[in-house]
Amino acid sequence: MSPSRISRVVVTPVAFADPPLLNVVGVHQPWALRAIVEVHTDSGLVGLGETYADEAHLARLSAVAASLGGIDPFDLAAVRRVVVDVLGRETGGAGASFGGMLDVKSAVDTVHSPFEVACIDLQGHETGRPVSEVLGGRVRDSVPFSGYLFYKWAGHPGLPDDEWGEALTPEQLVAQAHRMVDGWGFGSLKLKGGVLPPSEECDAIEALRDAFPDLPLRLDPNGGWTVDTSVAVASRLSGVVEYLEDPTPGIEGMAAVSARTDVPLATNMCVIAMEHLPLAIAADAVQIVLSDHHLWGGLRRSQLLAGITETWGLGLSMHSNSHLGVSLAAMTHLAAASPTLTYACDTHYPWKTQDLIKPGVLSFSDGALSVPTGPGLGVELDRDMLGLLHEQYLECGVRRREDTVYMRTIQPDFEVNTTRW
């Protein structure tokens, strides 16, 4: 029997409601954008991927999608060659930026990722095996995630308050954390910082420590502090946090902090591509890398990253951005097949109110997800919800993530907080 071939690829941009979550560059817009990639084969199977959906990224995805016909979904090298060829031809191989905080010199990995995930999903369907087995086998049956805390407004200006309410004080963050822990069972907590002066964010972490004495805590100001401030915060929170994530920008800055503290430093900003690893390792800039298959080029390259971190004695966790169930399923399978995963993964999943996969597969218990056991990713699109979220995309008017632009419509004098303190 001849192998199945890719017959067509469909890229569907979607939008879903997002709360006013604050960060170093501003505040989340009322709508978060994602793109769902469906890779169809001539044998009638469909593989799924999910990625960002700003206009420039969608244009690249569409150009690649139109060129994948006839490829065997097991031939991942051929898929990557198409991505490299099309991006060179269509866009000159330019870099990409996502959300004002993540910038890469080449868009190849971010464009390749959803197609690679969809092909590996297809490989699972073809062989009757879950993606975790296609990736080499499960080393854990459930994957721990961390509750993701945010400073936030009660609601978007001009819209009703959301069910989470305001979180601008330590007491309000503790209440938010109780909702995460009581409702989802998370066994660790991460606070997105870079919003208030560092002393106030330290107050919040210490309040969380008092409220949850046994839970590991993390603080991520997305480069909001200078080197000296980062060192001072590390001194204050030594023994309180399990790590600080990107306290100051850049490999050089992180190395300067690392040299002056024993508190582990993690990153999803200064090490987000393979070319960043040699410099960061040589400088001892970070002790933990937060992988992200959307940025690193898919599941196989994320496994390569895991091998590199193991070789050099680095810790490994997983970064999250606003996402839906297809991405969560891919993250879970990847984590299940990663022996060296040393910290619970991040996830924005509790903050969403809509999804486009059929329910019943991804359900948190004690802060962890059981690894899906069905073929491929183990999830199926809800076509009605896909249509609804696509209609929301068409109607919402948001076409790229612009936290700073949106913030300035509310606070015209707002300045990005990078190294502000």
Short mmCIF file of C-alpha atoms in Angstrom, two decimals:
data_model
loop_
_atom_site.label_atom_id
_atom_site.label_comp_id
_atom_site.label_asym_id
_atom_site.label_seq_id
_atom_site.Cartn_x
_atom_site.Cartn_y
_atom_site.Cartn_z
CA MET A 1 0.00 0.00 0.00
CA SER A 2 1.40 3.43 -0.93
CA PRO A 3 1.80 5.92 1.93
CA SER A 4 -0.81 8.61 2.44
CA ARG A 5 0.02 12.08 1.17
CA ILE A 6 -1.00 15.55 2.21
CA SER A 7 -3.95 16.53 0.04
CA ARG A 8 -4.77 19.98 1.44
CA VAL A 9 -4.05 22.25 4.40
CA VAL A 10 -6.54 24.62 6.02
CA VAL A 11 -5.47 27.52 8.27
CA THR A 12 -8.29 29.08 10.31
CA PRO A 13 -7.72 32.17 12.46
CA VAL A 14 -9.83 32.30 15.62
CA ALA A 15 -10.42 34.71 18.50
CA PHE A 16 -11.51 34.07 22.07
CA ALA A 17 -12.18 36.35 25.04
CA ASP A 18 -9.15 37.29 27.11
CA PRO A 19 -9.22 39.03 30.52
CA PRO A 20 -7.31 42.30 31.18
CA LEU A 21 -4.12 40.61 32.38
CA LEU A 22 -1.33 43.10 33.10
CA ASN A 23 2.34 42.68 32.18
CA VAL A 24 5.54 44.58 31.52
CA VAL A 25 4.40 45.86 28.09
CA GLY A 26 0.79 46.70 28.94
CA VAL A 27 -2.39 44.67 29.19
CA HIS A 28 -4.03 41.85 27.25
CA GLN A 29 -6.60 42.97 24.70
CA PRO A 30 -10.23 41.78 25.00
CA TRP A 31 -9.54 39.14 22.34
CA ALA A 32 -6.68 36.63 22.04
CA LEU A 33 -5.85 35.30 18.58
CA ARG A 34 -4.80 31.79 17.52
CA ALA A 35 -4.60 29.90 14.24
CA ILE A 36 -5.75 26.31 13.85
CA VAL A 37 -3.92 24.27 11.20
CA GLU A 38 -5.63 21.22 9.70
CA VAL A 39 -3.48 18.96 7.52
CA HIS A 40 -5.65 16.58 5.45
CA THR A 41 -4.41 13.43 3.73
CA ASP A 42 -5.72 11.58 0.69
CA SER A 43 -6.63 8.71 3.01
CA GLY A 44 -9.15 10.89 4.84
CA LEU A 45 -7.19 11.61 8.02
CA VAL A 46 -6.74 15.07 9.59
CA GLY A 47 -3.85 16.27 11.75
CA LEU A 48 -4.11 19.35 13.97
CA GLY A 49 -1.74 22.13 14.97
CA GLU A 50 -2.18 25.48 16.73
CA THR A 51 -0.11 28.65 16.68
CA TYR A 52 -0.11 32.44 16.82
CA ALA A 53 -2.40 34.39 14.47
CA ASP A 54 -1.08 37.88 13.91
CA GLU A 55 -1.37 39.06 10.30
CA ALA A 56 2.27 38.54 9.33
CA HIS A 57 2.29 35.03 10.79
CA LEU A 58 -0.98 34.13 9.04
CA ALA A 59 0.45 35.23 5.69
CA ARG A 60 3.45 32.96 6.18
CA LEU A 61 1.30 30.04 7.31
CA SER A 62 -0.95 30.41 4.28
CA ALA A 63 2.00 30.51 1.88
CA VAL A 64 3.44 27.30 3.35
CA ALA A 65 0.03 25.61 3.49
CA ALA A 66 -0.38 26.10 -0.25
CA SER A 67 2.92 24.28 -0.92
CA LEU A 68 2.62 21.12 1.20
CA GLY A 69 0.48 19.06 -1.14
CA GLY A 70 1.82 15.60 -2.00
CA ILE A 71 4.21 15.29 0.95
CA ASP A 72 4.20 12.18 3.15
CA PRO A 73 3.34 13.36 6.71
CA PHE A 74 6.07 11.05 8.03
CA ASP A 75 8.64 13.00 6.00
CA LEU A 76 9.20 15.86 8.45
CA ALA A 77 12.44 16.84 6.74
CA ALA A 78 10.48 17.53 3.55
CA VAL A 79 7.97 19.64 5.46
CA ARG A 80 10.78 21.75 6.91
CA ARG A 81 12.40 22.13 3.47
CA VAL A 82 9.12 23.53 2.16
CA VAL A 83 8.94 26.02 5.03
CA VAL A 84 12.53 27.17 4.43
CA ASP A 85 11.96 27.45 0.69
CA VAL A 86 8.64 29.30 0.91
CA LEU A 87 9.79 31.76 3.55
CA GLY A 88 12.89 32.54 1.53
CA ARG A 89 10.79 33.02 -1.58
CA GLU A 90 7.79 34.80 -0.07
CA THR A 91 9.22 36.86 2.78
CA GLY A 92 12.97 36.86 2.40
CA GLY A 93 13.32 34.71 5.49
CA ALA A 94 12.70 37.67 7.78
CA GLY A 95 12.39 37.42 11.53
CA ALA A 96 9.23 37.49 13.59
CA SER A 97 7.92 39.20 16.72
CA PHE A 98 5.15 38.06 19.05
CA GLY A 99 3.45 40.19 21.68
CA GLY A 100 6.19 42.80 21.98
CA MET A 101 8.41 40.53 24.10
CA LEU A 102 9.51 37.60 21.89
CA ASP A 103 11.63 38.31 18.83
CA VAL A 104 13.39 35.77 16.60
CA LYS A 105 15.77 36.39 13.68
CA SER A 106 14.12 33.75 11.52
CA ALA A 107 10.44 32.84 11.27
CA VAL A 108 11.21 29.30 10.11
CA ASP A 109 10.76 27.57 13.47
CA THR A 110 7.58 29.40 14.45
CA VAL A 111 6.01 28.72 11.04
CA HIS A 112 7.20 25.12 10.89
CA SER A 113 5.86 24.19 14.33
CA PRO A 114 2.09 23.87 13.70
CA PHE A 115 2.62 21.90 10.48
CA GLU A 116 5.06 19.56 12.22
CA VAL A 117 2.65 19.03 15.13
CA ALA A 118 -0.16 18.30 12.68
CA CYS A 119 2.02 15.78 10.83
CA ILE A 120 2.98 14.02 14.06
CA ASP A 121 -0.72 13.96 14.97
CA LEU A 122 -1.28 12.28 11.59
CA GLN A 123 1.52 9.80 12.29
CA GLY A 124 -0.32 8.85 15.47
CA HIS A 125 -3.58 8.36 13.59
CA GLU A 126 -1.85 6.32 10.89
CA THR A 127 -0.23 3.99 13.45
CA GLY A 128 -2.99 4.01 16.06
CA ARG A 129 -0.62 5.43 18.69
CA PRO A 130 -0.74 8.58 20.85
CA VAL A 131 1.75 11.33 20.05
CA SER A 132 3.68 10.63 23.27
CA GLU A 133 4.48 7.16 21.91
CA VAL A 134 5.35 8.52 18.47
CA LEU A 135 7.84 10.81 20.26
CA GLY A 136 9.55 7.85 21.90
CA GLY A 137 7.28 6.77 24.73
CA ARG A 138 5.59 8.12 27.84
CA VAL A 139 7.77 8.53 30.91
CA ARG A 140 4.83 9.87 32.96
CA ASP A 141 1.09 9.26 32.76
CA SER A 142 0.16 12.71 34.01
CA VAL A 143 1.82 16.09 33.54
CA PRO A 144 1.94 18.70 36.36
CA PHE A 145 1.09 22.32 35.55
CA SER A 146 1.54 25.52 37.54
CA GLY A 147 -1.22 27.98 38.42
CA TYR A 148 -0.54 31.22 36.52
CA LEU A 149 -1.34 34.34 38.54
CA PHE A 150 -1.71 37.82 37.07
CA TYR A 151 -2.18 41.36 38.24
CA LYS A 152 -5.38 42.39 36.50
CA TRP A 153 -8.21 44.87 36.34
CA ALA A 154 -11.71 43.79 37.33
CA GLY A 155 -12.71 43.95 33.67
CA HIS A 156 -11.88 45.60 30.38
CA PRO A 157 -12.87 49.28 30.37
CA GLY A 158 -16.37 49.65 29.00
CA LEU A 159 -17.17 45.95 29.47
CA PRO A 160 -18.67 44.11 32.47
CA ASP A 161 -16.30 42.87 35.16
CA ASP A 162 -15.14 39.29 34.61
CA GLU A 163 -15.65 36.45 37.08
CA TRP A 164 -12.07 36.70 38.40
CA GLY A 165 -12.34 40.30 39.55
CA GLU A 166 -9.56 42.76 40.33
CA ALA A 167 -6.10 41.66 41.47
CA LEU A 168 -3.84 44.60 42.29
CA THR A 169 -2.96 43.92 45.94
CA PRO A 170 -1.33 41.00 47.75
CA GLU A 171 -4.66 40.11 49.33
CA GLN A 172 -6.40 40.03 45.95
CA LEU A 173 -3.64 37.87 44.47
CA VAL A 174 -3.94 35.43 47.36
CA ALA A 175 -7.68 35.21 46.65
CA GLN A 176 -6.91 34.56 42.96
CA ALA A 177 -4.44 31.88 43.97
CA HIS A 178 -7.00 30.20 46.22
CA ARG A 179 -9.34 29.98 43.26
CA MET A 180 -6.57 28.38 41.18
CA VAL A 181 -5.55 25.93 43.89
CA ASP A 182 -9.04 25.10 45.16
CA GLY A 183 -10.57 24.79 41.70
CA TRP A 184 -7.74 23.21 39.73
CA GLY A 185 -5.51 21.68 42.38
CA PHE A 186 -2.30 23.33 41.19
CA GLY A 187 0.73 22.35 43.23
CA SER A 188 2.86 25.38 42.31
CA LEU A 189 2.16 29.03 41.49
CA LYS A 190 3.72 31.58 39.16
CA LEU A 191 3.15 35.34 39.33
CA LYS A 192 3.49 37.49 36.22
CA GLY A 193 5.35 40.55 37.48
CA GLY A 194 6.87 43.63 35.89
CA VAL A 195 3.67 45.54 36.66
CA LEU A 196 4.24 47.19 40.05
CA PRO A 197 7.43 48.33 41.82
CA PRO A 198 9.55 45.30 42.80
CA SER A 199 9.02 45.80 46.54
CA GLU A 200 5.26 45.48 46.05
CA GLU A 201 5.66 42.33 43.95
CA CYS A 202 7.93 40.90 46.67
CA ASP A 203 5.16 41.70 49.18
CA ALA A 204 2.78 39.69 47.01
CA ILE A 205 5.13 36.70 46.80
CA GLU A 206 5.62 36.75 50.57
CA ALA A 207 1.84 36.89 51.06
CA LEU A 208 1.52 33.87 48.78
CA ARG A 209 4.20 32.07 50.79
CA ASP A 210 2.27 32.75 54.00
CA ALA A 211 -0.99 31.52 52.43
CA PHE A 212 0.56 28.49 50.69
CA PRO A 213 3.62 27.49 52.73
CA ASP A 214 4.18 24.21 50.88
CA LEU A 215 3.74 25.35 47.26
CA PRO A 216 6.73 26.23 45.04
CA LEU A 217 6.50 29.88 43.89
CA ARG A 218 7.89 31.66 40.83
CA LEU A 219 8.06 35.33 39.82
CA ASP A 220 8.41 36.51 36.21
CA PRO A 221 8.78 40.28 35.60
CA ASN A 222 9.70 39.84 31.90
CA GLY A 223 12.88 41.89 32.17
CA GLY A 224 11.29 44.68 34.22
CA TRP A 225 14.29 45.17 36.53
CA THR A 226 17.88 46.32 36.32
CA VAL A 227 20.67 43.94 37.28
CA ASP A 228 21.09 45.55 40.71
CA THR A 229 17.36 45.40 41.43
CA SER A 230 17.25 41.78 40.27
CA VAL A 231 20.04 40.90 42.70
CA ALA A 232 18.28 42.74 45.54
CA VAL A 233 15.01 40.92 44.84
CA ALA A 234 16.83 37.59 44.64
CA SER A 235 18.38 38.30 48.05
CA ARG A 236 15.00 39.15 49.57
CA LEU A 237 13.23 36.15 48.06
CA SER A 238 16.02 33.60 48.55
CA GLY A 239 14.42 30.50 50.02
CA VAL A 240 10.97 31.82 49.06
CA VAL A 241 10.92 31.31 45.27
CA GLU A 242 12.05 28.20 43.41
CA TYR A 243 13.27 30.47 40.60
CA LEU A 244 13.11 33.97 39.12
CA GLU A 245 12.20 34.09 35.45
CA ASP A 246 13.78 36.77 33.23
CA PRO A 247 14.29 39.37 35.97
CA THR A 248 16.43 41.49 33.62
CA PRO A 249 16.75 41.53 29.81
CA GLY A 250 19.33 39.72 27.72
CA ILE A 251 21.93 37.01 28.18
CA GLU A 252 24.55 39.50 29.37
CA GLY A 253 22.20 40.97 31.99
CA MET A 254 21.04 37.56 33.17
CA ALA A 255 24.65 36.40 33.48
CA ALA A 256 25.45 39.43 35.62
CA VAL A 257 22.56 38.56 37.96
CA SER A 258 23.45 34.87 38.00
CA ALA A 259 26.99 35.67 39.11
CA ARG A 260 25.65 37.46 42.20
CA THR A 261 22.94 35.10 43.45
CA ASP A 262 22.30 31.43 44.12
CA VAL A 263 18.60 31.79 43.28
CA PRO A 264 18.04 29.84 40.01
CA LEU A 265 17.21 31.94 36.97
CA ALA A 266 14.83 30.74 34.25
CA THR A 267 14.15 32.20 30.83
CA ASN A 268 11.74 32.29 27.98
CA MET A 269 13.04 35.58 26.64
CA CYS A 270 16.82 35.54 26.24
CA VAL A 271 17.00 31.87 25.15
CA ILE A 272 14.23 31.15 22.64
CA ALA A 273 16.21 29.74 19.71
CA MET A 274 19.08 27.29 19.23
CA GLU A 275 21.58 30.03 18.45
CA HIS A 276 21.05 31.51 21.93
CA LEU A 277 22.13 28.37 23.77
CA PRO A 278 25.95 28.50 23.32
CA LEU A 279 26.18 32.07 24.58
CA ALA A 280 23.86 31.48 27.53
CA ILE A 281 25.61 28.28 28.58
CA ALA A 282 29.09 29.80 28.27
CA ALA A 283 28.02 32.78 30.40
CA ASP A 284 26.09 30.68 32.96
CA ALA A 285 23.24 33.12 32.34
CA VAL A 286 20.36 30.76 33.14
CA GLN A 287 19.84 27.54 35.04
CA ILE A 288 16.39 26.67 33.62
CA VAL A 289 15.10 26.92 30.06
CA LEU A 290 11.36 27.19 29.46
CA SER A 291 10.74 25.34 26.23
CA ASP A 292 7.89 26.29 23.89
CA HIS A 293 7.24 24.14 20.85
CA HIS A 294 5.50 27.06 19.11
CA LEU A 295 8.79 28.99 19.13
CA TRP A 296 11.41 26.25 18.99
CA GLY A 297 10.15 24.62 15.80
CA GLY A 298 7.81 21.88 16.96
CA LEU A 299 7.92 18.76 19.09
CA ARG A 300 11.05 17.11 17.67
CA ARG A 301 13.19 20.23 18.02
CA SER A 302 11.84 20.67 21.54
CA GLN A 303 13.08 17.15 22.27
CA LEU A 304 16.46 18.20 20.87
CA LEU A 305 16.40 21.18 23.25
CA ALA A 306 15.62 18.81 26.14
CA GLY A 307 18.67 16.74 25.24
CA ILE A 308 20.88 19.83 25.15
CA THR A 309 19.66 21.04 28.54
CA GLU A 310 20.29 17.59 30.01
CA THR A 311 23.80 17.51 28.55
CA TRP A 312 24.67 20.87 30.10
CA GLY A 313 22.93 20.29 33.42
CA LEU A 314 20.15 22.84 32.90
CA GLY A 315 16.64 22.53 34.29
CA LEU A 316 13.68 22.29 31.91
CA SER A 317 10.13 23.56 32.11
CA MET A 318 7.56 24.77 29.58
CA HIS A 319 6.39 28.28 28.68
CA SER A 320 2.80 29.19 27.93
CA ASN A 321 0.98 31.92 26.07
CA SER A 322 -2.78 32.38 25.66
CA HIS A 323 -3.75 29.11 24.00
CA LEU A 324 -6.52 26.62 23.27
CA GLY A 325 -6.87 22.86 23.61
CA VAL A 326 -4.89 21.77 20.56
CA SER A 327 -1.78 23.45 21.95
CA LEU A 328 -2.47 22.11 25.43
CA ALA A 329 -2.71 18.56 24.07
CA ALA A 330 0.58 18.97 22.19
CA MET A 331 2.27 20.41 25.30
CA THR A 332 1.01 17.51 27.40
CA HIS A 333 2.26 14.83 25.00
CA LEU A 334 5.64 16.55 24.70
CA ALA A 335 5.98 16.81 28.48
CA ALA A 336 4.94 13.17 28.87
CA ALA A 337 7.74 12.11 26.51
CA SER A 338 10.40 14.38 28.11
CA PRO A 339 12.34 12.49 30.82
CA THR A 340 14.26 15.59 31.89
CA LEU A 341 11.27 17.84 32.60
CA THR A 342 12.21 19.17 36.03
CA TYR A 343 9.50 21.75 36.83
CA ALA A 344 5.72 21.93 36.40
CA CYS A 345 4.67 23.48 33.09
CA ASP A 346 3.06 26.90 32.68
CA THR A 347 -0.45 27.18 31.26
CA HIS A 348 -2.94 30.00 30.59
CA TYR A 349 -5.74 27.45 30.19
CA PRO A 350 -7.77 28.41 33.32
CA TRP A 351 -8.14 31.96 31.97
CA LYS A 352 -10.05 30.98 28.83
CA THR A 353 -13.83 30.66 28.69
CA GLN A 354 -14.13 28.99 25.27
CA ASP A 355 -12.41 26.13 23.47
CA LEU A 356 -12.75 24.44 20.12
CA ILE A 357 -11.94 20.84 20.99
CA LYS A 358 -14.61 18.39 22.06
CA PRO A 359 -14.72 18.11 25.87
CA GLY A 360 -13.81 15.12 27.98
CA VAL A 361 -10.13 14.58 27.13
CA LEU A 362 -8.23 17.40 28.85
CA SER A 363 -9.36 17.62 32.46
CA PHE A 364 -7.18 18.86 35.33
CA SER A 365 -6.93 16.77 38.48
CA ASP A 366 -4.64 17.85 41.32
CA GLY A 367 -3.08 20.41 38.99
CA ALA A 368 -2.10 17.80 36.40
CA LEU A 369 -3.40 16.48 33.09
CA SER A 370 -3.65 12.81 32.27
CA VAL A 371 -1.88 12.16 28.98
CA PRO A 372 -4.45 11.46 26.23
CA THR A 373 -4.33 7.81 25.16
CA GLY A 374 -6.22 7.99 21.87
CA PRO A 375 -4.44 8.07 18.51
CA GLY A 376 -2.44 11.19 17.71
CA LEU A 377 -3.02 14.17 19.96
CA GLY A 378 -6.17 12.45 21.20
CA VAL A 379 -8.36 15.53 20.68
CA GLU A 380 -10.99 16.30 18.07
CA LEU A 381 -12.20 19.65 16.78
CA ASP A 382 -15.69 20.81 17.69
CA ARG A 383 -16.65 22.16 14.27
CA ASP A 384 -19.40 24.37 15.67
CA MET A 385 -17.00 26.00 18.12
CA LEU A 386 -14.33 26.37 15.44
CA GLY A 387 -16.90 28.23 13.33
CA LEU A 388 -17.96 30.41 16.26
CA LEU A 389 -14.39 31.36 17.20
CA HIS A 390 -13.63 32.11 13.55
CA GLU A 391 -16.67 34.39 13.40
CA GLN A 392 -15.39 36.11 16.53
CA TYR A 393 -12.08 36.64 14.74
CA LEU A 394 -13.81 38.20 11.76
CA GLU A 395 -15.93 40.48 13.92
CA CYS A 396 -13.58 41.51 16.77
CA GLY A 397 -11.30 43.75 14.70
CA VAL A 398 -8.11 42.57 16.46
CA ARG A 399 -5.47 41.44 13.98
CA ARG A 400 -2.31 41.31 16.08
CA ARG A 401 -1.39 41.25 19.76
CA GLU A 402 -0.67 44.82 20.84
CA ASP A 403 -0.65 45.04 24.64
CA THR A 404 1.13 48.42 24.65
CA VAL A 405 -1.13 50.01 22.03
CA TYR A 406 -4.23 48.83 23.88
CA MET A 407 -2.89 50.06 27.23
CA ARG A 408 -2.26 53.52 25.76
CA THR A 409 -5.88 53.82 24.70
CA ILE A 410 -6.62 53.66 28.44
CA GLN A 411 -3.47 55.25 29.91
CA PRO A 412 -2.01 57.48 27.14
CA ASP A 413 1.22 58.14 29.09
CA PHE A 414 2.02 54.44 29.66
CA GLU A 415 5.64 53.47 29.03
CA VAL A 416 6.86 49.90 28.65
CA ASN A 417 8.33 48.76 31.97
CA THR A 418 11.38 46.90 30.62
CA THR A 419 14.31 47.67 33.00
CA ARG A 420 12.15 50.42 34.50
CA TRP A 421 13.11 49.53 38.07
#
